[in-house]
Amino acid sequence: MDLIGLVGFNVLVGIGTIALITVGLGVIYGMMKIINLAHGEFMMLGAYATYVSTSHGINIWIAMIIIAPLFVGLVGLVVERCLIRFLYGRMIDTMLATWGLSLGLIGLMTSIFGNDPRGVATPVGSFSIGHYAASLYGVVIIVVALLSLAGLYAMLRFTRYGLIVRATMQNANMAAALGVAPPTIYMSTFALGAALAGLAGGILAPISGVSPVMGSAFIAKAFITVLGGGAAIVTGTSLASALFGFINIIVSFKSTPVIGEVALLVAAVVMIRILPQGITGRFLRRSL
């Protein structure tokens, strides 16, 4: 029974991790239809923001939850104004541009910090599940993932800004005719997605380590989950994260983490074959 409890907790942590790394991409790709190949590097910037902040004596919670998303959100705003806004509606060009951006960010951070991985101390200890010990930081990941999804849902569903964002993404010309400035909405939405990626990088820094190439470990999972979730950002991300996180952790527990990653990829391929528009493209179409 203790082992079942430990596995169940690890499944929840795995689901929370995938949800965290996906929600920012869900905003940028799911809403704006921008294939952002620099999403992993936005997470890397959030991790480095956390590392640098804590190295200068700033409280780790402030560094992870406030400084990391604010910094990466500002970077995303600059990127949108200087690069992305010229490429809307040009998917291939956007892919190439964000791929080049990812390489540039990796090179920049390598020049500044070098290739050696940096560490961020875990701010909490462990607890017991029967005879087994589990990291209390897993609870932090689960809580932050839930709050991120709930906060995004509340903003899009219950605020005026959320209504304007959804309307602009559905029909920018009509929104402009009603007095909305679509360029401003695109800019703020891209910055929001970048900020969520920065938050994910900051939260995952203590358990993944901080290095210029850390984003490559997350980008494939993020895109797989967004595609598997479908059009509804919050609902699709939640359902796909739950499915893929469950498969990944259970198979990893029964075999090895490498086989777990392969199982996740196979599950994604099968899902996209069966549901080419994702879970919410076939079910829950009116969900957010």
Coordinates of C-alpha atoms in Angstrom, one line a residue:
M1 CA 0.0 0.0 0.0
D2 CA 2.9 2.4 0.8
L3 CA 4.4 1.7 -2.6
I4 CA 1.1 2.4 -4.3
G5 CA 0.9 5.7 -2.5
L6 CA 4.4 6.6 -3.6
V7 CA 3.7 5.8 -7.2
G8 CA 0.5 7.7 -7.1
F9 CA 2.3 10.8 -5.7
N10 CA 5.0 10.5 -8.4
V11 CA 2.2 10.3 -11.0
L12 CA 0.7 13.5 -9.8
V13 CA 4.2 15.2 -9.8
G14 CA 4.7 14.0 -13.4
I15 CA 1.4 15.3 -14.4
G16 CA 2.1 18.7 -12.7
T17 CA 5.5 18.9 -14.4
I18 CA 4.1 18.3 -17.9
A19 CA 1.3 20.8 -17.3
L20 CA 3.8 23.4 -16.1
I21 CA 6.1 23.1 -19.2
T22 CA 3.1 23.0 -21.5
V23 CA 0.8 25.8 -20.4
G24 CA 2.9 28.6 -21.7
L25 CA 3.2 27.0 -25.1
G26 CA -0.5 26.4 -25.0
V27 CA -1.0 30.1 -24.9
I28 CA 1.4 30.9 -27.7
Y29 CA 0.7 28.0 -30.0
G30 CA -2.9 27.1 -29.0
M31 CA -4.2 30.6 -29.1
M32 CA -1.8 32.4 -31.5
K33 CA -0.9 29.5 -33.8
I34 CA 2.8 30.4 -33.5
I35 CA 5.2 27.4 -33.4
N36 CA 7.7 28.7 -30.9
L37 CA 10.7 26.5 -31.1
A38 CA 12.4 28.8 -28.5
H39 CA 9.9 27.7 -25.8
G40 CA 12.5 25.5 -24.1
E41 CA 15.0 28.4 -24.1
F42 CA 12.4 30.7 -22.5
M43 CA 12.2 28.1 -19.7
M44 CA 16.0 28.1 -19.6
L45 CA 16.0 31.9 -19.1
G46 CA 13.6 31.5 -16.2
A47 CA 15.9 28.9 -14.6
Y48 CA 18.9 31.2 -15.0
A49 CA 16.9 34.2 -13.6
T50 CA 16.2 32.0 -10.5
Y51 CA 19.8 31.0 -10.3
V52 CA 21.2 34.5 -10.6
S53 CA 18.6 35.9 -8.2
T54 CA 19.3 33.4 -5.5
S55 CA 23.1 33.8 -6.0
H56 CA 22.6 37.4 -5.0
G57 CA 20.7 36.6 -1.9
I58 CA 17.1 37.0 -3.1
N59 CA 14.6 34.6 -1.5
I60 CA 14.2 31.6 -3.7
W61 CA 10.4 31.8 -3.6
I62 CA 10.5 35.3 -4.9
A63 CA 13.1 34.4 -7.5
M64 CA 11.0 31.4 -8.8
I65 CA 7.5 32.8 -8.6
I66 CA 8.0 36.5 -9.3
I67 CA 11.4 37.3 -10.9
A68 CA 11.6 34.4 -13.3
P69 CA 8.2 35.0 -15.0
L70 CA 8.6 38.8 -15.0
F71 CA 12.0 38.6 -16.6
V72 CA 11.0 36.1 -19.3
G73 CA 7.7 37.9 -19.9
L74 CA 9.7 41.1 -20.7
V75 CA 12.0 39.1 -22.9
G76 CA 9.0 37.7 -24.7
L77 CA 7.5 41.2 -25.1
V78 CA 10.8 42.3 -26.8
V79 CA 10.9 39.3 -29.0
E80 CA 7.4 39.8 -30.1
R81 CA 8.0 43.5 -30.9
C82 CA 11.3 42.9 -32.7
L83 CA 10.7 39.6 -34.4
I84 CA 7.4 37.8 -34.2
R85 CA 5.1 40.6 -35.1
F86 CA 6.5 40.6 -38.7
L87 CA 5.8 36.9 -39.1
Y88 CA 2.1 36.4 -38.2
G89 CA 0.4 34.1 -40.7
R90 CA 3.8 32.8 -41.9
M91 CA 4.2 29.5 -40.0
I92 CA 7.4 28.2 -41.7
D93 CA 9.1 31.6 -41.3
T94 CA 8.1 31.7 -37.7
M95 CA 9.5 28.2 -37.1
L96 CA 12.8 29.2 -38.7
A97 CA 12.9 32.5 -36.8
T98 CA 12.2 30.9 -33.4
W99 CA 14.7 28.1 -34.1
G100 CA 17.4 30.7 -34.8
L101 CA 16.3 32.6 -31.6
S102 CA 16.7 29.4 -29.6
L103 CA 20.2 28.8 -31.0
G104 CA 21.1 32.5 -30.3
L105 CA 19.9 32.3 -26.7
I106 CA 21.8 29.0 -26.1
G107 CA 24.9 30.6 -27.5
L108 CA 24.4 33.8 -25.4
M109 CA 23.9 32.0 -22.1
T110 CA 26.9 29.7 -22.9
S111 CA 29.1 32.7 -23.4
I112 CA 28.0 34.2 -20.1
F113 CA 27.7 31.2 -17.8
G114 CA 29.7 28.5 -19.7
N115 CA 28.5 24.9 -20.3
D116 CA 28.8 23.7 -16.7
P117 CA 25.4 23.0 -15.1
R118 CA 24.5 25.2 -12.2
G119 CA 22.4 24.1 -9.2
V120 CA 19.6 25.8 -7.3
A121 CA 19.0 24.4 -3.8
T122 CA 15.6 22.8 -3.2
P123 CA 13.8 25.0 -0.7
V124 CA 11.9 22.3 1.1
G125 CA 12.8 18.8 2.5
S126 CA 11.1 15.5 2.3
F127 CA 8.2 13.6 3.9
S128 CA 7.3 9.9 4.4
I129 CA 4.8 7.8 2.6
G130 CA 4.8 4.7 4.9
H131 CA 8.3 3.3 4.6
Y132 CA 9.2 5.5 1.6
A133 CA 10.6 9.0 1.5
A134 CA 9.3 11.5 -1.1
S135 CA 10.4 15.0 -1.9
L136 CA 8.1 17.7 -0.5
Y137 CA 9.1 19.8 -3.5
G138 CA 6.8 17.6 -5.6
V139 CA 3.9 19.1 -3.7
V140 CA 5.1 22.6 -4.8
I141 CA 5.2 21.5 -8.4
I142 CA 1.6 20.1 -8.2
V143 CA 0.3 23.2 -6.5
V144 CA 2.0 25.7 -8.9
A145 CA 0.7 23.7 -11.9
L146 CA -2.9 23.8 -10.5
L147 CA -2.7 27.5 -9.7
S148 CA -1.3 28.3 -13.2
L149 CA -4.1 26.4 -15.0
A150 CA -6.7 27.8 -12.6
G151 CA -5.4 31.3 -13.0
L152 CA -5.2 31.1 -16.7
Y153 CA -8.8 29.8 -16.9
A154 CA -10.1 32.5 -14.6
M155 CA -8.4 35.2 -16.6
L156 CA -9.7 34.0 -19.9
R157 CA -13.2 33.2 -18.6
F158 CA -14.0 35.9 -16.2
T159 CA -12.0 39.0 -17.0
R160 CA -12.6 41.7 -19.7
Y161 CA -9.0 41.2 -20.9
G162 CA -9.6 37.5 -21.3
L163 CA -12.7 38.1 -23.4
I164 CA -10.8 40.6 -25.6
V165 CA -8.0 38.1 -26.1
R166 CA -10.3 35.3 -27.1
A167 CA -12.2 37.5 -29.5
T168 CA -9.0 38.9 -31.1
M169 CA -7.6 35.4 -31.6
Q170 CA -10.9 34.3 -33.2
N171 CA -11.5 37.3 -35.5
A172 CA -8.9 40.1 -35.3
N173 CA -10.6 42.2 -37.9
M174 CA -13.9 42.2 -36.1
A175 CA -12.1 43.0 -32.8
A176 CA -10.4 45.9 -34.5
A177 CA -13.7 47.2 -35.8
L178 CA -15.0 47.2 -32.2
G179 CA -12.0 49.4 -31.0
V180 CA -9.5 46.7 -29.9
A181 CA -5.9 47.1 -31.0
P182 CA -4.9 43.5 -32.2
P183 CA -1.1 44.3 -32.2
T184 CA -1.3 45.2 -28.5
I185 CA -3.3 42.0 -27.7
Y186 CA -0.8 39.8 -29.7
M187 CA 2.1 41.4 -27.8
S188 CA 0.6 40.9 -24.4
T189 CA -0.5 37.4 -25.2
F190 CA 2.9 36.4 -26.4
A191 CA 4.5 37.9 -23.3
L192 CA 2.0 36.0 -21.1
G193 CA 3.0 32.7 -22.7
A194 CA 6.7 33.6 -22.3
A195 CA 6.1 34.5 -18.6
L196 CA 4.4 31.1 -18.0
A197 CA 7.4 29.4 -19.6
G198 CA 9.7 31.4 -17.3
L199 CA 7.7 30.3 -14.3
A200 CA 8.0 26.7 -15.3
G201 CA 11.8 27.1 -15.7
G202 CA 12.1 28.7 -12.3
I203 CA 10.0 26.1 -10.6
L204 CA 11.9 23.2 -12.3
A205 CA 15.4 24.7 -11.8
P206 CA 16.0 23.0 -8.4
I207 CA 15.2 19.5 -9.7
S208 CA 16.5 19.7 -13.3
G209 CA 19.7 21.8 -12.9
V210 CA 20.4 24.9 -14.9
S211 CA 22.3 24.8 -18.1
P212 CA 22.1 26.5 -21.6
V213 CA 20.7 23.3 -23.2
M214 CA 18.2 22.4 -20.5
G215 CA 15.3 23.5 -22.7
S216 CA 15.9 20.6 -25.2
A217 CA 14.7 18.2 -22.5
F218 CA 11.3 19.8 -22.3
I219 CA 10.4 21.1 -25.8
A220 CA 9.3 17.8 -27.3
K221 CA 7.0 17.0 -24.3
A222 CA 5.5 20.5 -24.5
F223 CA 4.6 20.2 -28.2
I224 CA 3.3 16.7 -27.9
T225 CA 1.0 17.7 -25.0
V226 CA -0.3 20.8 -26.8
L227 CA -1.1 18.8 -29.9
G228 CA -2.7 16.0 -27.9
G229 CA -4.8 18.5 -25.9
G230 CA -6.3 20.2 -28.9
A231 CA -7.9 23.6 -29.3
A232 CA -9.0 24.2 -25.7
I233 CA -6.0 25.6 -23.9
V234 CA -6.8 24.9 -20.3
T235 CA -8.9 21.8 -20.6
G236 CA -6.8 20.3 -23.4
T237 CA -3.5 20.9 -21.5
S238 CA -5.0 19.4 -18.3
L239 CA -6.3 16.3 -20.0
A240 CA -3.3 15.6 -22.1
S241 CA -0.9 16.3 -19.2
A242 CA -2.8 13.8 -17.1
L243 CA -2.8 11.1 -19.8
F244 CA 0.9 11.5 -20.8
G245 CA 2.1 12.1 -17.3
F246 CA 0.4 8.9 -16.1
I247 CA 1.8 6.8 -19.0
N248 CA 5.3 8.3 -18.5
I249 CA 5.5 7.7 -14.8
I250 CA 3.9 4.2 -14.7
V251 CA 6.0 2.9 -17.6
S252 CA 9.2 4.5 -16.1
F253 CA 8.4 2.8 -12.7
K254 CA 7.9 -0.6 -14.4
S255 CA 10.9 -0.3 -16.6
T256 CA 13.3 2.7 -17.0
P257 CA 12.9 6.4 -17.5
V258 CA 14.1 6.0 -21.1
I259 CA 11.4 3.5 -21.9
G260 CA 8.9 5.8 -20.2
E261 CA 9.8 8.6 -22.6
V262 CA 9.4 6.2 -25.5
A263 CA 6.0 5.1 -24.2
L264 CA 4.9 8.8 -23.9
L265 CA 6.0 9.4 -27.6
V266 CA 4.2 6.2 -28.7
A267 CA 1.0 7.3 -26.8
A268 CA 1.2 10.7 -28.5
V269 CA 1.5 9.2 -32.0
V270 CA -1.4 6.9 -31.4
M271 CA -3.6 9.7 -30.0
I272 CA -2.8 12.0 -32.9
R273 CA -3.6 9.2 -35.3
I274 CA -6.9 8.5 -33.6
L275 CA -7.7 12.2 -32.7
P276 CA -5.9 14.4 -35.2
Q277 CA -7.4 17.5 -33.7
G278 CA -6.6 16.5 -30.2
I279 CA -8.8 15.5 -27.3
T280 CA -10.8 18.8 -27.2
G281 CA -11.0 18.8 -31.0
R282 CA -13.2 15.8 -30.7
F283 CA -14.6 16.1 -27.2
L284 CA -15.4 19.1 -25.0
R285 CA -15.3 21.4 -28.0
R286 CA -16.9 24.3 -26.1
S287 CA -14.5 24.1 -23.2
L288 CA -11.8 26.7 -22.7

